[in-house]
Amino acid sequence: MNERGLLIVLSGPSGVGKGTVRQALFAQEDTKFEYSISVTTRKPREGERDGVDYFFKTREEFEEMIENNKLLEWAEYVGNYYGTPVDYVEKTLQEGKDVFLEIEVQGALQVRKAFPEGLFIFLAPPSLAELKNRIVTRGTETEALIENRMKAAKEEIELMDAYDYVVENDSIELACEKIKAIVLAEHLRRDRVAPRYKKMLEVE
Ligand code: 5GP
């Protein structure tokens, strides 16, 4: 039997560039994860294809999926539903392949509960670490604006608590490299590797 695959969850605050990083990752030939295509009730954007970018559904169809426990997680985001089909995730992990989810933060928290053994990567805005520095040195922002920005940044940092790794999206290429390195390292963890060795040495 195959060793179970890893469930990789890429998430982070709205507007951080999750979709762009995910697309860049999957455009690379050596990417070995399987992308889990989400279900959504939002209308397709130009160029988006059903079954490739999303499975586009009506609200009724989506709600039926919720009722029938067909979703690993779901969330309402800017007036539309988004969710991850559970059957695909289970089947693919069972086949020993890594599954990659790119979802917003509410959904990621639900996955964390259902799959605590998953690999949770937080994509952080590039400006976060530097934020205060920049705001203070620039000196052009009003007090209220600085406070608002700092508040938003603090909330984002608090969201990180539910994740295993933080990748700053300072450059798309670097972010992709970091994500691949994290996945590789996760595969090499002793608790994943040791059982394989022990099995190998089992005497018939
Ligand atoms: P967009 O409409 O721009 O494609 O996506 C909006 C947001 O929904 C993004 O933050 C994206 O990560 C998130 N999203 C996409 N698919 C899912 C999903 O299956 N579940 C959840 N919770 N969020 C999703």
PDB file of C-alpha atoms and ligand atoms in Angstrom:
ATOM      1  CA  MET A   1       0.000   0.000   0.000  1.00  0.00           C
ATOM      2  CA  ASN A   2       1.153   3.525  -0.726  1.00  0.00           C
ATOM      3  CA  GLU A   3       2.214   5.810   2.064  1.00  0.00           C
ATOM      4  CA  ARG A   4      -0.442   8.502   2.456  1.00  0.00           C
ATOM      5  CA  GLY A   5       0.270  11.807   0.728  1.00  0.00           C
ATOM      6  CA  LEU A   6       0.653  15.140   2.462  1.00  0.00           C
ATOM      7  CA  LEU A   7      -2.151  17.641   2.675  1.00  0.00           C
ATOM      8  CA  ILE A   8      -0.597  21.029   1.962  1.00  0.00           C
ATOM      9  CA  VAL A   9      -2.669  24.097   2.776  1.00  0.00           C
ATOM     10  CA  LEU A  10      -1.605  27.479   1.478  1.00  0.00           C
ATOM     11  CA  SER A  11      -3.573  30.296   3.030  1.00  0.00           C
ATOM     12  CA  GLY A  12      -3.209  33.844   4.220  1.00  0.00           C
ATOM     13  CA  PRO A  13      -4.927  37.206   4.307  1.00  0.00           C
ATOM     14  CA  SER A  14      -7.007  38.479   1.457  1.00  0.00           C
ATOM     15  CA  GLY A  15      -5.000  40.175  -1.295  1.00  0.00           C
ATOM     16  CA  VAL A  16      -1.673  38.617  -0.314  1.00  0.00           C
ATOM     17  CA  GLY A  17      -1.281  36.846  -3.670  1.00  0.00           C
ATOM     18  CA  LYS A  18      -2.200  33.244  -2.804  1.00  0.00           C
ATOM     19  CA  GLY A  19      -3.691  32.614  -6.242  1.00  0.00           C
ATOM     20  CA  THR A  20      -0.700  34.087  -8.042  1.00  0.00           C
ATOM     21  CA  VAL A  21       1.784  32.024  -6.041  1.00  0.00           C
ATOM     22  CA  ARG A  22      -0.291  28.880  -6.544  1.00  0.00           C
ATOM     23  CA  GLN A  23      -0.446  29.454 -10.310  1.00  0.00           C
ATOM     24  CA  ALA A  24       3.294  30.072 -10.461  1.00  0.00           C
ATOM     25  CA  LEU A  25       3.946  26.873  -8.490  1.00  0.00           C
ATOM     26  CA  PHE A  26       1.768  24.774 -10.757  1.00  0.00           C
ATOM     27  CA  ALA A  27       3.314  26.299 -13.876  1.00  0.00           C
ATOM     28  CA  GLN A  28       6.633  24.736 -12.844  1.00  0.00           C
ATOM     29  CA  GLU A  29       7.337  21.338 -14.322  1.00  0.00           C
ATOM     30  CA  ASP A  30       8.807  19.849 -11.186  1.00  0.00           C
ATOM     31  CA  THR A  31       5.748  20.571  -9.048  1.00  0.00           C
ATOM     32  CA  LYS A  32       4.540  17.221  -7.814  1.00  0.00           C
ATOM     33  CA  PHE A  33       1.463  18.200  -5.854  1.00  0.00           C
ATOM     34  CA  GLU A  34      -2.090  17.615  -7.013  1.00  0.00           C
ATOM     35  CA  TYR A  35      -4.207  20.752  -6.988  1.00  0.00           C
ATOM     36  CA  SER A  36      -7.588  20.350  -5.378  1.00  0.00           C
ATOM     37  CA  ILE A  37     -10.059  22.265  -7.539  1.00  0.00           C
ATOM     38  CA  SER A  38     -12.537  24.109  -5.356  1.00  0.00           C
ATOM     39  CA  VAL A  39     -16.256  24.486  -5.768  1.00  0.00           C
ATOM     40  CA  THR A  40     -17.630  28.025  -5.867  1.00  0.00           C
ATOM     41  CA  THR A  41     -20.842  29.921  -6.441  1.00  0.00           C
ATOM     42  CA  ARG A  42     -19.074  32.946  -7.872  1.00  0.00           C
ATOM     43  CA  LYS A  43     -19.403  33.583 -11.592  1.00  0.00           C
ATOM     44  CA  PRO A  44     -16.489  32.519 -13.786  1.00  0.00           C
ATOM     45  CA  ARG A  45     -14.107  35.326 -14.705  1.00  0.00           C
ATOM     46  CA  GLU A  46     -13.008  35.722 -18.276  1.00  0.00           C
ATOM     47  CA  GLY A  47     -10.826  32.797 -19.309  1.00  0.00           C
ATOM     48  CA  GLU A  48     -11.783  30.616 -16.334  1.00  0.00           C
ATOM     49  CA  ARG A  49     -12.947  27.122 -17.136  1.00  0.00           C
ATOM     50  CA  ASP A  50     -15.332  24.882 -15.240  1.00  0.00           C
ATOM     51  CA  GLY A  51     -13.472  21.883 -13.840  1.00  0.00           C
ATOM     52  CA  VAL A  52     -10.087  23.567 -14.317  1.00  0.00           C
ATOM     53  CA  ASP A  53     -10.113  26.755 -12.260  1.00  0.00           C
ATOM     54  CA  TYR A  54     -13.172  25.903 -10.176  1.00  0.00           C
ATOM     55  CA  PHE A  55     -16.279  23.774 -10.296  1.00  0.00           C
ATOM     56  CA  PHE A  56     -18.871  26.506 -10.770  1.00  0.00           C
ATOM     57  CA  LYS A  57     -22.144  25.750  -8.983  1.00  0.00           C
ATOM     58  CA  THR A  58     -25.409  27.432  -8.032  1.00  0.00           C
ATOM     59  CA  ARG A  59     -26.077  28.254  -4.369  1.00  0.00           C
ATOM     60  CA  GLU A  60     -28.627  25.423  -4.253  1.00  0.00           C
ATOM     61  CA  GLU A  61     -26.097  22.916  -5.569  1.00  0.00           C
ATOM     62  CA  PHE A  62     -23.484  24.165  -3.111  1.00  0.00           C
ATOM     63  CA  GLU A  63     -25.855  23.975  -0.151  1.00  0.00           C
ATOM     64  CA  GLU A  64     -26.744  20.435  -1.163  1.00  0.00           C
ATOM     65  CA  MET A  65     -23.044  19.563  -1.067  1.00  0.00           C
ATOM     66  CA  ILE A  66     -22.807  21.007   2.454  1.00  0.00           C
ATOM     67  CA  GLU A  67     -25.803  18.963   3.577  1.00  0.00           C
ATOM     68  CA  ASN A  68     -24.443  15.773   2.080  1.00  0.00           C
ATOM     69  CA  ASN A  69     -21.025  16.268   3.741  1.00  0.00           C
ATOM     70  CA  LYS A  70     -19.290  16.531   0.387  1.00  0.00           C
ATOM     71  CA  LEU A  71     -17.029  19.362   1.527  1.00  0.00           C
ATOM     72  CA  LEU A  72     -13.952  19.109   3.671  1.00  0.00           C
ATOM     73  CA  GLU A  73     -14.344  22.811   4.475  1.00  0.00           C
ATOM     74  CA  TRP A  74     -16.279  25.736   3.129  1.00  0.00           C
ATOM     75  CA  ALA A  75     -16.580  29.451   3.700  1.00  0.00           C
ATOM     76  CA  GLU A  76     -18.562  32.405   2.467  1.00  0.00           C
ATOM     77  CA  TYR A  77     -16.238  35.026   1.088  1.00  0.00           C
ATOM     78  CA  VAL A  78     -17.422  38.354  -0.378  1.00  0.00           C
ATOM     79  CA  GLY A  79     -20.934  37.002  -0.903  1.00  0.00           C
ATOM     80  CA  ASN A  80     -19.965  33.710  -2.525  1.00  0.00           C
ATOM     81  CA  TYR A  81     -19.440  30.201  -1.273  1.00  0.00           C
ATOM     82  CA  TYR A  82     -16.112  28.428  -1.707  1.00  0.00           C
ATOM     83  CA  GLY A  83     -15.381  24.858  -0.665  1.00  0.00           C
ATOM     84  CA  THR A  84     -13.078  21.865  -1.017  1.00  0.00           C
ATOM     85  CA  PRO A  85     -14.546  18.580  -2.282  1.00  0.00           C
ATOM     86  CA  VAL A  86     -13.667  15.977   0.331  1.00  0.00           C
ATOM     87  CA  ASP A  87     -13.789  12.867  -1.898  1.00  0.00           C
ATOM     88  CA  TYR A  88     -11.024  14.101  -4.183  1.00  0.00           C
ATOM     89  CA  VAL A  89      -8.784  14.988  -1.246  1.00  0.00           C
ATOM     90  CA  GLU A  90      -9.274  11.609   0.467  1.00  0.00           C
ATOM     91  CA  LYS A  91      -8.814   9.574  -2.708  1.00  0.00           C
ATOM     92  CA  THR A  92      -5.675  11.433  -3.762  1.00  0.00           C
ATOM     93  CA  LEU A  93      -4.029  11.254  -0.333  1.00  0.00           C
ATOM     94  CA  GLN A  94      -4.858   7.558  -0.273  1.00  0.00           C
ATOM     95  CA  GLU A  95      -3.035   7.141  -3.588  1.00  0.00           C
ATOM     96  CA  GLY A  96       0.063   8.508  -1.876  1.00  0.00           C
ATOM     97  CA  LYS A  97      -0.012  11.855  -3.689  1.00  0.00           C
ATOM     98  CA  ASP A  98       0.327  15.263  -2.057  1.00  0.00           C
ATOM     99  CA  VAL A  99      -2.762  17.438  -2.281  1.00  0.00           C
ATOM    100  CA  PHE A 100      -2.462  21.215  -2.433  1.00  0.00           C
ATOM    101  CA  LEU A 101      -5.232  23.526  -1.243  1.00  0.00           C
ATOM    102  CA  GLU A 102      -5.181  27.270  -1.772  1.00  0.00           C
ATOM    103  CA  ILE A 103      -7.947  28.643   0.412  1.00  0.00           C
ATOM    104  CA  GLU A 104      -8.883  31.611   2.585  1.00  0.00           C
ATOM    105  CA  VAL A 105      -8.243  31.612   6.327  1.00  0.00           C
ATOM    106  CA  GLN A 106     -11.646  30.497   7.678  1.00  0.00           C
ATOM    107  CA  GLY A 107     -11.464  27.364   5.552  1.00  0.00           C
ATOM    108  CA  ALA A 108      -7.861  26.692   6.575  1.00  0.00           C
ATOM    109  CA  LEU A 109      -8.902  26.703  10.243  1.00  0.00           C
ATOM    110  CA  GLN A 110     -11.555  24.083   9.508  1.00  0.00           C
ATOM    111  CA  VAL A 111      -9.024  21.898   7.689  1.00  0.00           C
ATOM    112  CA  ARG A 112      -6.648  22.227  10.623  1.00  0.00           C
ATOM    113  CA  LYS A 113      -9.327  20.686  12.849  1.00  0.00           C
ATOM    114  CA  ALA A 114     -10.141  17.848  10.441  1.00  0.00           C
ATOM    115  CA  PHE A 115      -6.527  17.194   9.386  1.00  0.00           C
ATOM    116  CA  PRO A 116      -4.181  18.282  12.185  1.00  0.00           C
ATOM    117  CA  GLU A 117      -1.421  16.313  10.440  1.00  0.00           C
ATOM    118  CA  GLY A 118      -1.638  18.612   7.391  1.00  0.00           C
ATOM    119  CA  LEU A 119       1.069  21.072   6.429  1.00  0.00           C
ATOM    120  CA  PHE A 120      -0.190  24.604   6.974  1.00  0.00           C
ATOM    121  CA  ILE A 121       1.651  27.411   5.225  1.00  0.00           C
ATOM    122  CA  PHE A 122       0.787  31.039   5.854  1.00  0.00           C
ATOM    123  CA  LEU A 123       1.529  33.402   3.011  1.00  0.00           C
ATOM    124  CA  ALA A 124       2.287  36.770   4.569  1.00  0.00           C
ATOM    125  CA  PRO A 125       2.274  40.137   2.844  1.00  0.00           C
ATOM    126  CA  PRO A 126       5.793  41.281   1.987  1.00  0.00           C
ATOM    127  CA  SER A 127       5.275  44.510   3.803  1.00  0.00           C
ATOM    128  CA  LEU A 128       4.366  42.981   7.127  1.00  0.00           C
ATOM    129  CA  ALA A 129       7.805  42.718   8.701  1.00  0.00           C
ATOM    130  CA  GLU A 130       8.862  46.066   7.413  1.00  0.00           C
ATOM    131  CA  LEU A 131       5.588  47.784   7.938  1.00  0.00           C
ATOM    132  CA  LYS A 132       6.248  49.788  11.040  1.00  0.00           C
ATOM    133  CA  ASN A 133       9.662  50.779   9.902  1.00  0.00           C
ATOM    134  CA  ARG A 134       8.339  52.042   6.620  1.00  0.00           C
ATOM    135  CA  ILE A 135       5.383  53.849   8.090  1.00  0.00           C
ATOM    136  CA  VAL A 136       7.482  55.579  10.705  1.00  0.00           C
ATOM    137  CA  THR A 137      10.373  56.551   8.447  1.00  0.00           C
ATOM    138  CA  ARG A 138       8.154  57.737   5.645  1.00  0.00           C
ATOM    139  CA  GLY A 139       6.369  60.128   7.962  1.00  0.00           C
ATOM    140  CA  THR A 140       3.699  61.000   5.419  1.00  0.00           C
ATOM    141  CA  GLU A 141       0.835  59.023   6.906  1.00  0.00           C
ATOM    142  CA  THR A 142      -1.691  60.487   9.293  1.00  0.00           C
ATOM    143  CA  GLU A 143      -1.877  59.072  12.821  1.00  0.00           C
ATOM    144  CA  ALA A 144      -5.240  57.412  12.097  1.00  0.00           C
ATOM    145  CA  LEU A 145      -3.955  55.755   8.943  1.00  0.00           C
ATOM    146  CA  ILE A 146      -0.874  54.434  10.715  1.00  0.00           C
ATOM    147  CA  GLU A 147      -3.067  53.049  13.462  1.00  0.00           C
ATOM    148  CA  ASN A 148      -5.388  51.366  10.964  1.00  0.00           C
ATOM    149  CA  ARG A 149      -2.540  49.768   9.117  1.00  0.00           C
ATOM    150  CA  MET A 150      -0.906  48.563  12.287  1.00  0.00           C
ATOM    151  CA  LYS A 151      -4.199  47.109  13.479  1.00  0.00           C
ATOM    152  CA  ALA A 152      -4.689  45.239  10.217  1.00  0.00           C
ATOM    153  CA  ALA A 153      -1.117  43.961  10.382  1.00  0.00           C
ATOM    154  CA  LYS A 154      -1.545  42.773  13.960  1.00  0.00           C
ATOM    155  CA  GLU A 155      -4.660  40.843  13.016  1.00  0.00           C
ATOM    156  CA  GLU A 156      -2.760  39.212  10.199  1.00  0.00           C
ATOM    157  CA  ILE A 157       0.060  38.221  12.504  1.00  0.00           C
ATOM    158  CA  GLU A 158      -2.407  36.700  14.951  1.00  0.00           C
ATOM    159  CA  LEU A 159      -3.821  34.572  12.146  1.00  0.00           C
ATOM    160  CA  MET A 160      -0.391  32.987  11.768  1.00  0.00           C
ATOM    161  CA  ASP A 161      -0.828  31.079  15.027  1.00  0.00           C
ATOM    162  CA  ALA A 162      -2.746  28.274  13.341  1.00  0.00           C
ATOM    163  CA  TYR A 163       0.041  27.580  10.821  1.00  0.00           C
ATOM    164  CA  ASP A 164       3.284  25.605  10.752  1.00  0.00           C
ATOM    165  CA  TYR A 165       5.272  27.847   8.405  1.00  0.00           C
ATOM    166  CA  VAL A 166       5.236  31.463   7.284  1.00  0.00           C
ATOM    167  CA  VAL A 167       6.343  32.465   3.806  1.00  0.00           C
ATOM    168  CA  GLU A 168       6.591  36.133   3.008  1.00  0.00           C
ATOM    169  CA  ASN A 169       5.424  36.879  -0.481  1.00  0.00           C
ATOM    170  CA  ASP A 170       8.308  39.220  -1.246  1.00  0.00           C
ATOM    171  CA  SER A 171       8.853  37.698  -4.651  1.00  0.00           C
ATOM    172  CA  ILE A 172       6.717  35.071  -6.344  1.00  0.00           C
ATOM    173  CA  GLU A 173       9.733  33.021  -7.370  1.00  0.00           C
ATOM    174  CA  LEU A 174      11.214  33.027  -3.876  1.00  0.00           C
ATOM    175  CA  ALA A 175       7.873  32.192  -2.318  1.00  0.00           C
ATOM    176  CA  CYS A 176       7.570  29.171  -4.663  1.00  0.00           C
ATOM    177  CA  GLU A 177      11.078  27.998  -3.768  1.00  0.00           C
ATOM    178  CA  LYS A 178      10.329  28.293  -0.070  1.00  0.00           C
ATOM    179  CA  ILE A 179       7.094  26.346  -0.363  1.00  0.00           C
ATOM    180  CA  LYS A 180       8.848  23.556  -2.280  1.00  0.00           C
ATOM    181  CA  ALA A 181      11.599  23.450   0.347  1.00  0.00           C
ATOM    182  CA  ILE A 182       9.017  23.194   3.156  1.00  0.00           C
ATOM    183  CA  VAL A 183       7.242  20.309   1.418  1.00  0.00           C
ATOM    184  CA  LEU A 184      10.516  18.523   0.801  1.00  0.00           C
ATOM    185  CA  ALA A 185      11.561  18.908   4.428  1.00  0.00           C
ATOM    186  CA  GLU A 186       8.178  17.674   5.598  1.00  0.00           C
ATOM    187  CA  HIS A 187       8.641  14.507   3.550  1.00  0.00           C
ATOM    188  CA  LEU A 188      11.967  13.921   5.272  1.00  0.00           C
ATOM    189  CA  ARG A 189      10.640  14.133   8.811  1.00  0.00           C
ATOM    190  CA  ARG A 190      11.751  11.246  10.923  1.00  0.00           C
ATOM    191  CA  ASP A 191       8.218  10.245  11.853  1.00  0.00           C
ATOM    192  CA  ARG A 192       7.344   9.895   8.160  1.00  0.00           C
ATOM    193  CA  VAL A 193      10.548   8.170   7.100  1.00  0.00           C
ATOM    194  CA  ALA A 194      11.276   5.812  10.002  1.00  0.00           C
ATOM    195  CA  PRO A 195       8.240   3.525   9.536  1.00  0.00           C
ATOM    196  CA  ARG A 196       9.362   2.908   5.943  1.00  0.00           C
ATOM    197  CA  TYR A 197      12.783   1.750   7.152  1.00  0.00           C
ATOM    198  CA  LYS A 198      11.311  -0.363   9.891  1.00  0.00           C
ATOM    199  CA  LYS A 199       9.029  -2.064   7.374  1.00  0.00           C
ATOM    200  CA  MET A 200      11.974  -2.689   5.063  1.00  0.00           C
ATOM    201  CA  LEU A 201      13.830  -4.491   7.832  1.00  0.00           C
ATOM    202  CA  GLU A 202      10.899  -6.633   8.875  1.00  0.00           C
ATOM    203  CA  VAL A 203      11.823 -10.297   8.602  1.00  0.00           C
ATOM    204  CA  GLU A 204       9.418 -12.451   6.615  1.00  0.00           C
TER     205      GLU A 204
HETATM  206  P1  5GP B   1     -11.229  34.136  -6.053  1.00  0.00           P
HETATM  207  O1  5GP B   1     -12.686  34.437  -6.140  1.00  0.00           O
HETATM  208  O2  5GP B   1     -10.380  35.376  -6.175  1.00  0.00           O
HETATM  209  O3  5GP B   1     -10.812  33.040  -6.991  1.00  0.00           O
HETATM  210  O4  5GP B   1     -10.949  33.569  -4.575  1.00  0.00           O
HETATM  211  C1  5GP B   1     -11.324  34.297  -3.450  1.00  0.00           C
HETATM  212  C2  5GP B   1     -10.759  33.648  -2.206  1.00  0.00           C
HETATM  213  O5  5GP B   1     -11.320  32.353  -2.009  1.00  0.00           O
HETATM  214  C3  5GP B   1      -9.240  33.438  -2.240  1.00  0.00           C
HETATM  215  O6  5GP B   1      -8.722  33.880  -0.991  1.00  0.00           O
HETATM  216  C4  5GP B   1      -9.084  31.935  -2.368  1.00  0.00           C
HETATM  217  O7  5GP B   1      -7.902  31.484  -1.703  1.00  0.00           O
HETATM  218  C5  5GP B   1     -10.309  31.461  -1.630  1.00  0.00           C
HETATM  219  N1  5GP B   1     -10.715  30.096  -1.991  1.00  0.00           N
HETATM  220  C6  5GP B   1     -10.622  29.476  -3.182  1.00  0.00           C
HETATM  221  N2  5GP B   1     -11.085  28.228  -3.089  1.00  0.00           N
HETATM  222  C7  5GP B   1     -11.467  28.044  -1.801  1.00  0.00           C
HETATM  223  C8  5GP B   1     -12.012  26.935  -1.073  1.00  0.00           C
HETATM  224  O8  5GP B   1     -12.238  25.838  -1.572  1.00  0.00           O
HETATM  225  N3  5GP B   1     -12.277  27.134   0.235  1.00  0.00           N
HETATM  226  C9  5GP B   1     -12.038  28.315   0.872  1.00  0.00           C
HETATM  227  N4  5GP B   1     -12.308  28.378   2.154  1.00  0.00           N
HETATM  228  N5  5GP B   1     -11.518  29.370   0.224  1.00  0.00           N
HETATM  229  C10 5GP B   1     -11.236  29.236  -1.100  1.00  0.00           C
END
